[in-house]
């Protein structure tokens, strides 16, 4: 089968993108089997099945569309279909005049009539719908779903296995990245005869000139795979992007068979889903002197001997491709860790550093590991609390040098001194979910009062850093400011309970204290 | 007093020279170009008084309270210069600073405004609150120890008070939501002081628009009628018919408000101060339920009224036969519309002025001219966040579809395109939680 046709089976639009219990074309099936990666969720799922399900119970395998629910169920269907009843697609109805919710009602009716345990693959959204509009006679199931939404994975006869609990990315020390995506990229490109794609690539006579082969060769580079995985991780953190297996396969297809060279497919090809989020991470958007200079020089055809040499080396290794200056910038970014010719691209590597992501990951790790109290304290003191205070006092930063702004009435400003510190003893408790990577929970206490932990996402951290740098968001700048304001509000309400407040009026200062129920006024 | 009592004297009802509406309407005909917003403190004070069931003790007012505070503070602080500072901060300028401390002080302003606009809005909104009989507990005030002192003084001059409501609500469905929302607002005093003005403007519009949409369907109890908004950042492209036609349709319905409500006045004993006022649909419902002898009697009385009414407005007698109660009500209402639609008459001018008052006073923040796109109903970010917080209510988060239902219950409808834009908006604000990539598994959090 030719490379293009085989590759196309990875696309979202391919007939193979949706798994049913029926067999497809053998070659296509082979590729799918070859690419299939056994994941942790599969192990747990298998253990549950092997352990046997109680009579009359239901196991919900839930996730987003394209997560691989049906694929997983299909793999176990043959072996277990005698002992359990399988229902693959809960979003379909059995009759034209029936809704999916009614179909589920019917399914559960049938289930209640037989003791056979049932396994249902269901989209989380569908589960929600069923909870809100399923028939009253299945109140038990609806209750179980309500519990599941609140985080309870099993209640009485109902169990839930959720793909969201098995994230594809990890931030844990030493394992930052994604085993799943790395392995998928490795399998797609490996020069192994077991790899049907590679075999097809080898067989194709046009492989030296065609763009998709050029891209395939680039993708074979492990260092480029690393950059891609990292970019995906960043998209996951920054845009809270959902990654399903189907979306990833489609993305790989897009990288190789998209309209342009791999670098542009990666960063500059808005479409839907993943590719869209990555546009926001385009290295061309990084403003740096070197990058700008390169683009200008190239456009003006100013010769640069070093670059010419580098180009030659690139053509020699991957084949000839005409690239625009921005594509070259993206190429430099992707090739960061590749040794190539005179290594001209390393000249830019400093500009490509993304400290925000590194710092976020660092802070996340601090919150999820024991020890390193010193660094934690440092992070809170120099970044988080400092920026909170700066934001709280943003309107009167010149007047309040030590304390927190409480209110301003008729041009008289009131402030109070508070002691805001990291509450290290509670950090471990607040950060138990290691699979929750898009935020960590910061814990602070004000004087002796413990504040509810609040989530810090990468946007929050970015905002905090920008505030430290002098940026002052206003009401209309809604991004992430909401959480910040919430925290500040709590801070202020605690500060309001102190027994010493300061008044600032036209350069004069007063302190009012409550000592043994007596008011004490001090000037200055 | 019951519907029956009101209707049993209708045959003796004198028809006044001028048409008038005293109830159920938050706006009257616009006079001049000046648009005045209702006074927030005055309306807020009225609402708080009813919600908290509190009022000032007899003889107490802002002046006496300021004096009491001054005396109390002077007793505890012996630094004259600092006292001057506090004076400037809290009590100067009619104590304008005081109102920034806590919403409670709005009680001083309850019903104090002379502006007709404020009075009408205050009356209708407090009617909504009183109808639901929700009693409200104020949330803890987040104030420092000095301001505690002032609030302590305030508590001394507060009495409990039992509000009496002589006006049955026209829109019970909205009254319930209004009470719920006001209750929520009271729990967050900081947010309340910041958002009360918008809250009043929002409900003034929602009440008026839903009243207009429901006024003609008096044969059933009012419900939230579709009224499609878009976000102010959205385009109103031509295929969105519901969005494009909303303002025009609303305007036509608003035109019926004044005529129909002026006829309703006569059904509720306009000259009797102690009478309870009932909405049209409740009167109709009573006529359906009462015994046939009662009904026959009341229909006769109403017929006599109809004759007087038409006669005094110089209209020829009603010719269609009248037997059933719906027919007589219909005849009275048709008459009122007839009165207000005579070409060249003063009444027609009044009707037009009332509509323009609606557009310029009540709906000012919600109608946007999109040039070629015509007039559309828009909701801006501030109102949207307020509405979202109200709709999420006491929960901490709400599933998106349920949120849309809550919006609808309050008279704000969004089509599918707007719902998409809403999701993007919440994403930007950062109060959206996705449980999966499915559109059904999306939660919206409160931002207070």
PDB file of N, CA and C in Angstrom, chain B residues 38-50 54-56 99 103-126 161 196 200:
ATOM      1  N   UNK B  38     -31.973  55.836  37.882  1.00  0.00           N
ATOM      2  CA  UNK B  38     -32.547  55.862  39.226  1.00  0.00           C
ATOM      3  C   UNK B  38     -31.435  55.956  40.275  1.00  0.00           C
ATOM      4  N   UNK B  39     -31.734  56.583  41.388  1.00  0.00           N
ATOM      5  CA  UNK B  39     -30.760  56.744  42.456  1.00  0.00           C
ATOM      6  C   UNK B  39     -30.500  55.389  43.131  1.00  0.00           C
ATOM      7  N   UNK B  40     -29.255  54.935  43.016  1.00  0.00           N
ATOM      8  CA  UNK B  40     -28.919  53.599  43.498  1.00  0.00           C
ATOM      9  C   UNK B  40     -29.166  53.444  44.991  1.00  0.00           C
ATOM     10  N   UNK B  41     -28.728  54.432  45.769  1.00  0.00           N
ATOM     11  CA  UNK B  41     -28.852  54.302  47.222  1.00  0.00           C
ATOM     12  C   UNK B  41     -30.315  54.266  47.649  1.00  0.00           C
ATOM     13  N   UNK B  42     -31.113  55.064  46.962  1.00  0.00           N
ATOM     14  CA  UNK B  42     -32.511  55.132  47.347  1.00  0.00           C
ATOM     15  C   UNK B  42     -33.215  53.802  47.055  1.00  0.00           C
ATOM     16  N   UNK B  43     -33.035  53.294  45.833  1.00  0.00           N
ATOM     17  CA  UNK B  43     -33.656  52.007  45.492  1.00  0.00           C
ATOM     18  C   UNK B  43     -33.060  50.898  46.342  1.00  0.00           C
ATOM     19  N   UNK B  44     -31.731  50.927  46.479  1.00  0.00           N
ATOM     20  CA  UNK B  44     -31.049  49.898  47.273  1.00  0.00           C
ATOM     21  C   UNK B  44     -31.546  49.905  48.702  1.00  0.00           C
ATOM     22  N   UNK B  45     -31.736  51.098  49.257  1.00  0.00           N
ATOM     23  CA  UNK B  45     -32.216  51.208  50.627  1.00  0.00           C
ATOM     24  C   UNK B  45     -33.596  50.601  50.771  1.00  0.00           C
ATOM     25  N   UNK B  46     -34.432  50.875  49.795  1.00  0.00           N
ATOM     26  CA  UNK B  46     -35.784  50.343  49.826  1.00  0.00           C
ATOM     27  C   UNK B  46     -35.753  48.798  49.807  1.00  0.00           C
ATOM     28  N   UNK B  47     -34.908  48.272  48.902  1.00  0.00           N
ATOM     29  CA  UNK B  47     -34.811  46.814  48.783  1.00  0.00           C
ATOM     30  C   UNK B  47     -34.280  46.198  50.066  1.00  0.00           C
ATOM     31  N   UNK B  48     -33.239  46.819  50.622  1.00  0.00           N
ATOM     32  CA  UNK B  48     -32.653  46.281  51.859  1.00  0.00           C
ATOM     33  C   UNK B  48     -33.672  46.295  52.983  1.00  0.00           C
ATOM     34  N   UNK B  49     -34.403  47.390  53.049  1.00  0.00           N
ATOM     35  CA  UNK B  49     -35.382  47.537  54.120  1.00  0.00           C
ATOM     36  C   UNK B  49     -36.391  46.392  54.066  1.00  0.00           C
ATOM     37  N   UNK B  50     -36.842  46.066  52.856  1.00  0.00           N
ATOM     38  CA  UNK B  50     -37.812  44.988  52.730  1.00  0.00           C
ATOM     39  C   UNK B  50     -37.172  43.622  52.938  1.00  0.00           C
ATOM     40  N   UNK B  54     -36.051  45.625  58.045  1.00  0.00           N
ATOM     41  CA  UNK B  54     -35.536  46.604  59.006  1.00  0.00           C
ATOM     42  C   UNK B  54     -35.877  48.000  58.529  1.00  0.00           C
ATOM     43  N   UNK B  55     -36.064  48.893  59.472  1.00  0.00           N
ATOM     44  CA  UNK B  55     -36.176  50.293  59.087  1.00  0.00           C
ATOM     45  C   UNK B  55     -35.608  51.132  60.219  1.00  0.00           C
ATOM     46  N   UNK B  56     -35.433  52.419  59.950  1.00  0.00           N
ATOM     47  CA  UNK B  56     -34.901  53.306  60.977  1.00  0.00           C
ATOM     48  C   UNK B  56     -35.956  53.503  62.047  1.00  0.00           C
ATOM     49  N   UNK B  99     -21.312  55.704  52.923  1.00  0.00           N
ATOM     50  CA  UNK B  99     -21.986  54.747  52.060  1.00  0.00           C
ATOM     51  C   UNK B  99     -21.015  53.798  51.366  1.00  0.00           C
ATOM     52  N   UNK B 103     -23.255  48.483  52.894  1.00  0.00           N
ATOM     53  CA  UNK B 103     -24.544  48.743  52.249  1.00  0.00           C
ATOM     54  C   UNK B 103     -25.635  49.109  53.254  1.00  0.00           C
ATOM     55  N   UNK B 104     -25.478  48.694  54.509  1.00  0.00           N
ATOM     56  CA  UNK B 104     -26.531  48.955  55.494  1.00  0.00           C
ATOM     57  C   UNK B 104     -26.962  50.412  55.548  1.00  0.00           C
ATOM     58  N   UNK B 105     -25.988  51.302  55.347  1.00  0.00           N
ATOM     59  CA  UNK B 105     -26.303  52.728  55.500  1.00  0.00           C
ATOM     60  C   UNK B 105     -27.279  53.231  54.442  1.00  0.00           C
ATOM     61  N   UNK B 106     -27.486  52.415  53.414  1.00  0.00           N
ATOM     62  CA  UNK B 106     -28.446  52.834  52.392  1.00  0.00           C
ATOM     63  C   UNK B 106     -29.855  52.993  52.964  1.00  0.00           C
ATOM     64  N   UNK B 107     -30.085  52.363  54.125  1.00  0.00           N
ATOM     65  CA  UNK B 107     -31.404  52.495  54.750  1.00  0.00           C
ATOM     66  C   UNK B 107     -31.764  53.956  54.982  1.00  0.00           C
ATOM     67  N   UNK B 108     -30.725  54.786  55.191  1.00  0.00           N
ATOM     68  CA  UNK B 108     -30.989  56.214  55.366  1.00  0.00           C
ATOM     69  C   UNK B 108     -31.648  56.831  54.141  1.00  0.00           C
ATOM     70  N   UNK B 109     -31.342  56.241  52.999  1.00  0.00           N
ATOM     71  CA  UNK B 109     -31.822  56.843  51.753  1.00  0.00           C
ATOM     72  C   UNK B 109     -33.077  56.156  51.231  1.00  0.00           C
ATOM     73  N   UNK B 110     -33.537  55.160  51.958  1.00  0.00           N
ATOM     74  CA  UNK B 110     -34.666  54.378  51.469  1.00  0.00           C
ATOM     75  C   UNK B 110     -35.847  55.266  51.111  1.00  0.00           C
ATOM     76  N   UNK B 111     -36.233  55.209  49.866  1.00  0.00           N
ATOM     77  CA  UNK B 111     -37.410  55.942  49.409  1.00  0.00           C
ATOM     78  C   UNK B 111     -37.301  57.450  49.562  1.00  0.00           C
ATOM     79  N   UNK B 112     -36.072  57.963  49.638  1.00  0.00           N
ATOM     80  CA  UNK B 112     -35.913  59.383  49.928  1.00  0.00           C
ATOM     81  C   UNK B 112     -35.920  60.237  48.668  1.00  0.00           C
ATOM     82  N   UNK B 113     -35.783  59.608  47.527  1.00  0.00           N
ATOM     83  CA  UNK B 113     -35.589  60.399  46.318  1.00  0.00           C
ATOM     84  C   UNK B 113     -36.886  61.059  45.862  1.00  0.00           C
ATOM     85  N   UNK B 114     -36.735  62.248  45.318  1.00  0.00           N
ATOM     86  CA  UNK B 114     -37.901  62.950  44.790  1.00  0.00           C
ATOM     87  C   UNK B 114     -38.121  62.629  43.318  1.00  0.00           C
ATOM     88  N   UNK B 115     -37.108  62.030  42.712  1.00  0.00           N
ATOM     89  CA  UNK B 115     -37.231  61.794  41.278  1.00  0.00           C
ATOM     90  C   UNK B 115     -38.270  60.715  41.009  1.00  0.00           C
ATOM     91  N   UNK B 116     -39.173  60.990  40.078  1.00  0.00           N
ATOM     92  CA  UNK B 116     -40.240  60.043  39.762  1.00  0.00           C
ATOM     93  C   UNK B 116     -39.675  58.732  39.293  1.00  0.00           C
ATOM     94  N   UNK B 117     -38.648  58.823  38.492  1.00  0.00           N
ATOM     95  CA  UNK B 117     -38.010  57.651  37.940  1.00  0.00           C
ATOM     96  C   UNK B 117     -37.570  56.684  39.041  1.00  0.00           C
ATOM     97  N   UNK B 118     -36.828  57.241  40.010  1.00  0.00           N
ATOM     98  CA  UNK B 118     -36.338  56.422  41.110  1.00  0.00           C
ATOM     99  C   UNK B 118     -37.497  55.795  41.877  1.00  0.00           C
ATOM    100  N   UNK B 119     -38.542  56.591  42.084  1.00  0.00           N
ATOM    101  CA  UNK B 119     -39.697  56.090  42.834  1.00  0.00           C
ATOM    102  C   UNK B 119     -40.337  54.889  42.144  1.00  0.00           C
ATOM    103  N   UNK B 120     -40.547  55.030  40.837  1.00  0.00           N
ATOM    104  CA  UNK B 120     -41.204  53.943  40.108  1.00  0.00           C
ATOM    105  C   UNK B 120     -40.359  52.676  40.122  1.00  0.00           C
ATOM    106  N   UNK B 121     -39.070  52.843  39.860  1.00  0.00           N
ATOM    107  CA  UNK B 121     -38.194  51.668  39.842  1.00  0.00           C
ATOM    108  C   UNK B 121     -38.166  51.031  41.223  1.00  0.00           C
ATOM    109  N   UNK B 122     -38.024  51.880  42.257  1.00  0.00           N
ATOM    110  CA  UNK B 122     -37.966  51.364  43.618  1.00  0.00           C
ATOM    111  C   UNK B 122     -39.232  50.606  43.976  1.00  0.00           C
ATOM    112  N   UNK B 123     -40.371  51.162  43.564  1.00  0.00           N
ATOM    113  CA  UNK B 123     -41.649  50.547  43.908  1.00  0.00           C
ATOM    114  C   UNK B 123     -41.798  49.168  43.261  1.00  0.00           C
ATOM    115  N   UNK B 124     -41.481  49.113  41.960  1.00  0.00           N
ATOM    116  CA  UNK B 124     -41.657  47.838  41.252  1.00  0.00           C
ATOM    117  C   UNK B 124     -40.675  46.792  41.761  1.00  0.00           C
ATOM    118  N   UNK B 125     -39.398  47.171  41.894  1.00  0.00           N
ATOM    119  CA  UNK B 125     -38.412  46.178  42.320  1.00  0.00           C
ATOM    120  C   UNK B 125     -38.668  45.719  43.755  1.00  0.00           C
ATOM    121  N   UNK B 126     -39.038  46.657  44.629  1.00  0.00           N
ATOM    122  CA  UNK B 126     -39.297  46.194  45.996  1.00  0.00           C
ATOM    123  C   UNK B 126     -40.570  45.363  46.028  1.00  0.00           C
ATOM    124  N   UNK B 161     -39.222  45.574  61.022  1.00  0.00           N
ATOM    125  CA  UNK B 161     -40.317  46.196  60.282  1.00  0.00           C
ATOM    126  C   UNK B 161     -40.937  45.146  59.379  1.00  0.00           C
ATOM    127  N   UNK B 196     -24.360  47.181  42.604  1.00  0.00           N
ATOM    128  CA  UNK B 196     -25.794  47.415  42.819  1.00  0.00           C
ATOM    129  C   UNK B 196     -26.427  48.235  41.700  1.00  0.00           C
ATOM    130  N   UNK B 200     -29.600  46.986  39.502  1.00  0.00           N
ATOM    131  CA  UNK B 200     -30.884  47.669  39.370  1.00  0.00           C
ATOM    132  C   UNK B 200     -31.204  47.923  37.904  1.00  0.00           C
TER     133      UNK B 200
END
